[in-house]
Coordinates of C-alpha atoms in Angstrom, one line a residue:
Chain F
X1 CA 95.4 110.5 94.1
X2 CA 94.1 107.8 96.3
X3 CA 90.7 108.2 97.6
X4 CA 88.3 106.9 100.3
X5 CA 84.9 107.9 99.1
X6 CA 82.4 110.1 101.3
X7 CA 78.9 111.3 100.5
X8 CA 80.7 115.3 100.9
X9 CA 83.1 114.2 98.5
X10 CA 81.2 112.9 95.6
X11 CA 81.5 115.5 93.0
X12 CA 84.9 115.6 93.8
X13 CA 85.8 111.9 93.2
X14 CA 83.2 112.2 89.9
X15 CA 85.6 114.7 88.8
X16 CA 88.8 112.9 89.6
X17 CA 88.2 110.0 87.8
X18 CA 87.5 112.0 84.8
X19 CA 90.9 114.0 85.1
X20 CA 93.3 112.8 82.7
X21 CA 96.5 114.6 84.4
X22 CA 95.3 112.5 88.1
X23 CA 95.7 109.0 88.4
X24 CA 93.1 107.8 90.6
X25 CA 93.7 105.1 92.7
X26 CA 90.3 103.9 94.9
X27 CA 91.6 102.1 97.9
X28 CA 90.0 99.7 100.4
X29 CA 91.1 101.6 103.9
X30 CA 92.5 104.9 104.3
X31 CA 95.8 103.8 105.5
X32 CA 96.2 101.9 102.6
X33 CA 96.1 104.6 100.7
X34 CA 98.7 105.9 103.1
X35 CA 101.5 103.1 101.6
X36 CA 99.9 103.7 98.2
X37 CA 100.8 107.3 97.9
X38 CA 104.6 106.6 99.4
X39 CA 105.5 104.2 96.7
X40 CA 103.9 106.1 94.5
X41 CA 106.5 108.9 95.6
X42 CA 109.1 106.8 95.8
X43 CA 108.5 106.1 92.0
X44 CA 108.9 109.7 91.6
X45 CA 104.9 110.7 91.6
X46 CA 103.0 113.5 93.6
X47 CA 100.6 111.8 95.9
X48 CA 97.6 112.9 97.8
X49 CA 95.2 110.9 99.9
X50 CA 91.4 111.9 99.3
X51 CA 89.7 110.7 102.2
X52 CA 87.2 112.0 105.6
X53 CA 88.5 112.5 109.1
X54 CA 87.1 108.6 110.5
X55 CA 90.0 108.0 107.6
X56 CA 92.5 110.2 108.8
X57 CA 91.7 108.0 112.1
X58 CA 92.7 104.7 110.4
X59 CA 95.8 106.1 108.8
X60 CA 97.5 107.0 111.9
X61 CA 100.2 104.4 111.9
X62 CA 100.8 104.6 108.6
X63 CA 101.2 108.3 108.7
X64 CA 103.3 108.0 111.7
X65 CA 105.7 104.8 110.4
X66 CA 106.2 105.6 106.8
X67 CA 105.0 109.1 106.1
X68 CA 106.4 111.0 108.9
X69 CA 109.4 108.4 109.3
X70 CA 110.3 108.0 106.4
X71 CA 109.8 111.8 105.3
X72 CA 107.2 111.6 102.3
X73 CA 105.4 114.1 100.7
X74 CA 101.7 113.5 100.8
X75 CA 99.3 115.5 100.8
X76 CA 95.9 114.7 102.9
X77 CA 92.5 116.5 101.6
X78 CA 90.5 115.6 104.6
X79 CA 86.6 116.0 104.5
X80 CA 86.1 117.7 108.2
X81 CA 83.2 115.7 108.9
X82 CA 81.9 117.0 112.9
X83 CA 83.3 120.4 112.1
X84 CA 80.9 123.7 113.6
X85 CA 77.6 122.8 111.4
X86 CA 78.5 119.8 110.3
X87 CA 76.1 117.5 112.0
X88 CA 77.6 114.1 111.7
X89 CA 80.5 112.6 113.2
X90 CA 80.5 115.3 116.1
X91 CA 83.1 113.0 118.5
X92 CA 85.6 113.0 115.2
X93 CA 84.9 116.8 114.7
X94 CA 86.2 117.3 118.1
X95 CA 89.4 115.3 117.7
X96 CA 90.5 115.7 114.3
X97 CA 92.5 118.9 115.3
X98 CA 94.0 117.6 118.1
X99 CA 95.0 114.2 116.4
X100 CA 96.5 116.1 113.8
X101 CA 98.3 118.6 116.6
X102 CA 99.9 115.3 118.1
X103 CA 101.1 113.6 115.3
X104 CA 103.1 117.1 114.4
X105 CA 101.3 117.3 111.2
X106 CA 100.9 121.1 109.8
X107 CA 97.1 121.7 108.5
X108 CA 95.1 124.4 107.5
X109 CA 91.1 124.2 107.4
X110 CA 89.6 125.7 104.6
X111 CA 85.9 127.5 105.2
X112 CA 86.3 129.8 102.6
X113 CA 85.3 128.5 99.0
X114 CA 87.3 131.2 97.2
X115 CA 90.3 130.5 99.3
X116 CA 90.4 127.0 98.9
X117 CA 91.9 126.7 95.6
X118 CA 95.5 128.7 97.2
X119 CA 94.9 126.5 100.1
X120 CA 95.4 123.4 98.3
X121 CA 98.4 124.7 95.9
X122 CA 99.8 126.5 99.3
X123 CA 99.8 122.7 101.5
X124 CA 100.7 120.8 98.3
X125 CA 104.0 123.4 98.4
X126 CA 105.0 123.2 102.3
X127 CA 104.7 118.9 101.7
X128 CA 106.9 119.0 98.6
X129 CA 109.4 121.8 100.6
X130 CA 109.1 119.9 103.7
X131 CA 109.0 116.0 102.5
X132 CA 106.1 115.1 105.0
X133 CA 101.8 114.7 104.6
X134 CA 100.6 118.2 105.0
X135 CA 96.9 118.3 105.3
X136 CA 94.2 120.5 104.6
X137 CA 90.3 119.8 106.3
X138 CA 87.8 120.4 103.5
X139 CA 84.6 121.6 105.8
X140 CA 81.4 121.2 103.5
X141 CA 81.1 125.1 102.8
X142 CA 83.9 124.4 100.5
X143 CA 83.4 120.7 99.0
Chain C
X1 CA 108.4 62.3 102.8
X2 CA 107.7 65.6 102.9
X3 CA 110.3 68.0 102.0
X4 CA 111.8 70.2 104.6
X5 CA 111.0 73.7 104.3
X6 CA 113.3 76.3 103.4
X7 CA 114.4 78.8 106.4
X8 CA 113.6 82.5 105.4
X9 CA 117.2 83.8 105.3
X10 CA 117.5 80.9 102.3
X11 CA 114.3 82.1 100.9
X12 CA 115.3 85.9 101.1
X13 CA 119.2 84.9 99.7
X14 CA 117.6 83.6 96.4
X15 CA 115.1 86.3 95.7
X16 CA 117.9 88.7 96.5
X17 CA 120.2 87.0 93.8
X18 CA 117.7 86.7 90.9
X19 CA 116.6 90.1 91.2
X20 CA 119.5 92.3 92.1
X21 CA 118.6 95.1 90.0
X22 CA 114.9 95.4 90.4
X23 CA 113.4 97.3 93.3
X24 CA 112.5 95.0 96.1
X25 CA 110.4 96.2 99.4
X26 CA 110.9 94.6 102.4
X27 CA 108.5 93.7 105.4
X28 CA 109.4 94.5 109.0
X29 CA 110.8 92.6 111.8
X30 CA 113.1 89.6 111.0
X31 CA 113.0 90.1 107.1
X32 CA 114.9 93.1 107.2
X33 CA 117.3 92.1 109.4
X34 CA 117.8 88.5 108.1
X35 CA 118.0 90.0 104.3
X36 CA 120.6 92.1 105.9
X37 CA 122.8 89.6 107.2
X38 CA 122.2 87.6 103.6
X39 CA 122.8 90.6 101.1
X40 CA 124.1 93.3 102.8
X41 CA 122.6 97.1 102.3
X42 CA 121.3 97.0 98.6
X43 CA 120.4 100.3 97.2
X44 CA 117.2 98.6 95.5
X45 CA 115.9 97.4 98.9
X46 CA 113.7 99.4 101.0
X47 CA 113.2 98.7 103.9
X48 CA 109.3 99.1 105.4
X49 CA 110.8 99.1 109.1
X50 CA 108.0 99.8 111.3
X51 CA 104.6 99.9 109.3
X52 CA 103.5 96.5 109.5
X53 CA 100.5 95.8 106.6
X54 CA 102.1 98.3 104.4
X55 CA 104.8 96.7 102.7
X56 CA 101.8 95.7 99.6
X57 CA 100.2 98.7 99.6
X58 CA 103.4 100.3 99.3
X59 CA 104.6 97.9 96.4
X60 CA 101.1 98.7 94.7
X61 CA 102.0 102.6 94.6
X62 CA 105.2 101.8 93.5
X63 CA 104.1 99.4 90.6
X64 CA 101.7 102.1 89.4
X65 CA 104.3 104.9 89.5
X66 CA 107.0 103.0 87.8
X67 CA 104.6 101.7 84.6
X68 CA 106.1 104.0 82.6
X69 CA 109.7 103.1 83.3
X70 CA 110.9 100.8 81.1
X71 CA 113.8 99.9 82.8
X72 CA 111.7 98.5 85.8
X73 CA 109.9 94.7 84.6
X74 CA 108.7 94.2 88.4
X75 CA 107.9 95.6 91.7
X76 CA 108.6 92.7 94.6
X77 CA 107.4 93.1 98.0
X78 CA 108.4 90.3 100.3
X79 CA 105.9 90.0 102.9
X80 CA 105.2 87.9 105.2
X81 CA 101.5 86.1 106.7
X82 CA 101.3 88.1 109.4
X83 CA 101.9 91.9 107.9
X84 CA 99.7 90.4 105.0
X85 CA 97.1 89.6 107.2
X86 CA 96.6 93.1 108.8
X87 CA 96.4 94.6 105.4
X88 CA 94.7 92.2 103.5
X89 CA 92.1 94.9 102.0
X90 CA 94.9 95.4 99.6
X91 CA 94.2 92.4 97.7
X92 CA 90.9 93.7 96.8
X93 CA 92.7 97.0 95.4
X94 CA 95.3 94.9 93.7
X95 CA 92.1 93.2 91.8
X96 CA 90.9 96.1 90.7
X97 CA 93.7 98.0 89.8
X98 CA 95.7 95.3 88.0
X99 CA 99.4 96.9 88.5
X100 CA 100.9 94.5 86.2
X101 CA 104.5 95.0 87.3
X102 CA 104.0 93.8 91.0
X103 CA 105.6 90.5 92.2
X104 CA 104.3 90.0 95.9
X105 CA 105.9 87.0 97.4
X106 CA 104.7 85.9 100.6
X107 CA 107.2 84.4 103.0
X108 CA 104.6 82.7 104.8
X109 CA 105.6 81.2 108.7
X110 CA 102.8 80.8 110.3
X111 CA 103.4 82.7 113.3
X112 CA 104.2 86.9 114.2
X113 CA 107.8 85.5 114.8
X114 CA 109.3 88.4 115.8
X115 CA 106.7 88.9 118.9
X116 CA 107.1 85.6 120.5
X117 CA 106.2 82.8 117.6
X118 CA 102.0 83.6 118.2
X119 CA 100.2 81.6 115.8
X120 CA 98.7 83.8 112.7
X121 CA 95.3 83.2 110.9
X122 CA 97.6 81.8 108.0
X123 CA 96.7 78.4 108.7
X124 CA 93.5 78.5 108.1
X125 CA 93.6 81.2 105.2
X126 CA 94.3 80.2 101.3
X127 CA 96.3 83.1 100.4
X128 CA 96.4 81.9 97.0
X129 CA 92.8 81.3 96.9
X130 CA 91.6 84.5 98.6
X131 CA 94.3 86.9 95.8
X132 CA 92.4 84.6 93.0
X133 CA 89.3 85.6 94.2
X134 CA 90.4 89.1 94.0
X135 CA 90.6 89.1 90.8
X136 CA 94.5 87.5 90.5
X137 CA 96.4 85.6 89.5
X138 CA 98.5 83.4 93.3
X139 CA 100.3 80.4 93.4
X140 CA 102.1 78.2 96.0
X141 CA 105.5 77.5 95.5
X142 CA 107.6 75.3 97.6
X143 CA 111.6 74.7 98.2
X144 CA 114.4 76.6 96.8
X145 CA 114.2 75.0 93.2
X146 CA 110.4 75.9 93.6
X147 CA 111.3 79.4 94.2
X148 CA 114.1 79.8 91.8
X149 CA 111.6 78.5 89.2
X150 CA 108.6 81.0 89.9
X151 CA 110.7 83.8 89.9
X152 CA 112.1 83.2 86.5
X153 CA 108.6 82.4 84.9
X154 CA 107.2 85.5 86.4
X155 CA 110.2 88.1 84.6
X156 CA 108.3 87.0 81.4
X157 CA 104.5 87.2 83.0
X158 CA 102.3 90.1 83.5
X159 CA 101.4 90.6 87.0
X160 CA 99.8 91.6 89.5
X161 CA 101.1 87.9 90.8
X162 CA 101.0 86.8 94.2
X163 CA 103.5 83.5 95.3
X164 CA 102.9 81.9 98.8
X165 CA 106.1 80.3 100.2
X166 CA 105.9 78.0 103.5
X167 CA 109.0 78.7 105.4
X168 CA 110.7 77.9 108.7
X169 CA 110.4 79.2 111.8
X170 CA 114.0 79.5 112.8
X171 CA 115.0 82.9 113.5
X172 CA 118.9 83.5 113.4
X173 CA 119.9 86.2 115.2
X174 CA 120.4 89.1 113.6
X175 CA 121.6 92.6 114.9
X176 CA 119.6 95.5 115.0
X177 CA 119.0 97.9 111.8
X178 CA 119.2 101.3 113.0
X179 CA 119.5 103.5 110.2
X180 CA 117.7 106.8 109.6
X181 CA 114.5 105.8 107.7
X182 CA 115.0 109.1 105.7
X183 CA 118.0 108.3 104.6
X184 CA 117.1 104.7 103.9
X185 CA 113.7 105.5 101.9
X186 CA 115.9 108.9 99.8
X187 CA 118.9 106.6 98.8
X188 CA 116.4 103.8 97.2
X189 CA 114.0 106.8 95.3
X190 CA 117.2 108.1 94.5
X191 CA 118.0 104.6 93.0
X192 CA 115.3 104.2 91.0
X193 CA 115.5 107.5 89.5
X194 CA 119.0 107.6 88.9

């Protein structure tokens, strides 16, 4: 899993980089994390991309040119910064949706902490199945 | 006198020779096309067609995925000043990570040839210096014999290792390579895990 850190994901990352079964790999910018998790793929891993929404921003090329063109599974646990409640980041909050909506990438958004933990194994199955990034928008109810 | 500099499609026809069973990623625009016309379709290239400043980054997932598999030494990504340039964070990752199988060979012009010969940064940016201060290990190599020669030392050193090569700007013409990314990127993951 390559990450992007963010304040709302901090016990998260802690976690990951104590989890022997996940490789984590801490990149510099999002979308580097993007080519990261497609040769990591390619070399016959399952990737995901840790990241928040501004991230989801800078990865729009490379989600566009090698994940949706070249048809790799990753999948993008996006913290929903701007989301209803969510103070901060209110212009990417209103975006995020529809940025996801135009680059034809299926999402869910998971409000619901005792949902979440289907959420992730149900996105992590359509990516595999469907050989593209899937993402799922973490809100901070559930990180 | 100064020697002349090798032309890329020389540059690419060696690298393609010494390492024809390694996996080998390849930067957009002309390299593609000009590795085409040299090699032919190789089922250990892939070819990063449209996402330029992902070719490393791409090489580093690769390099960590493969560490396991013996039968892979190194990673190569051929990229080139301009690609490097937009996604130079990657350096910094490479330092900290260390993926010792990855072999990143920059092809380095100059200019963003494939968009009208616009002068890069590259001129005024030590590659070599700037991965060293990452926290690896860079030289710059020169000519064909120079090339031939840092290939060969680095099958027997542990990477990350990052080779700057000064090359032409003649650009041959080369037809267009139109086939389905899918296709491309399944064939060389089927490749490496056949």
């Amino acid at each position: 899993m390559a990450s992007v850190p963010d304040i709302n994901l901090l016990e998260l990352i802690t976690q990951l980089a104590d989890d022997e079964d996940i490789q984590h790999v801490p990149v510099g910018r999002e979308e580097e994390g993007v080519g990261v998790c497609a040769g990591a793929y390619l070399g016959g891993k399952r990737p995901a991309l840790l990241m928040q929404n501004a991230g989801l921003m800078n990865s729009c090329n490379g989600l566009t040119t090698t994940g949706l063109q070249f048809g790799i599974p990753i999948l993008l646990l996006v913290y929903y910064a701007g989301d209803m409640g969510d103070n901060a980041f209110h212009m990417l909050g209103l975006v995020t949706e529809q940025v996801l909506q135009g680059l034809g990438i299926k999402y869910a958004v998971g409000r619901n902490p005792s949902d979440v933990k289907k959420q992730i194994a149900d996105a992590m199955s359509i990516c595999q199945a469907a050989k593209r990034p899937v993402a799922l928008l973490l809100t901070r109810d559930v990180l | 006198m100064r020697t002349a500099r090798l032309s890329r499609p020389d540059a690419l026809r060696i690298i393609a020779e010494l390492l024809p069973d390694q996996p080998i990623i390849l930067t957009l625009g002309g390299t593609i096309r000009e590795m085409f016309s040299v090699a032919g379709r190789r089922p250990n290239h892939l070819h990063v067609l449209d996402s330029m400043g992902l070719s490393v980054p791409i090489g580093v997932g690769l390099a960590l995925g493969l560490e396991e598999d013996e039968r892979y030494t190194r990673v190569t990504v051929i990229e080139g000043d301009g690609s490097l340039l937009m996604g130079f964070s990657v350096l910094s990752t490479i330092g900290l990570l260390q993926p010792r199988k990855l072999l990143i060979i920059v092809l380095d012009n100059g200019v963003y040839l494939a968009t009208g010969g616009q002068p890069t940064a590259a001129s005024t940016t030590d590659f070599v210096a700037a991965a060293r201060a990452c926290g690896f290990e860079a030289r710059d190599v020169e000519g064909a014999a120079g090339l031939r020669q840092a290939i060969e030392d680095m099958m027997t050193t542990r990477g990350p290792v990052l080779l700057r090569l000064r090359v032409g700007i003649e650009a041959p013409p080369t037809p267009y390579f139109l086939e389905d990314p899918v296709v491309l990127a399944e064939d060389f993951r089927r490749w490496l895990r056949r």
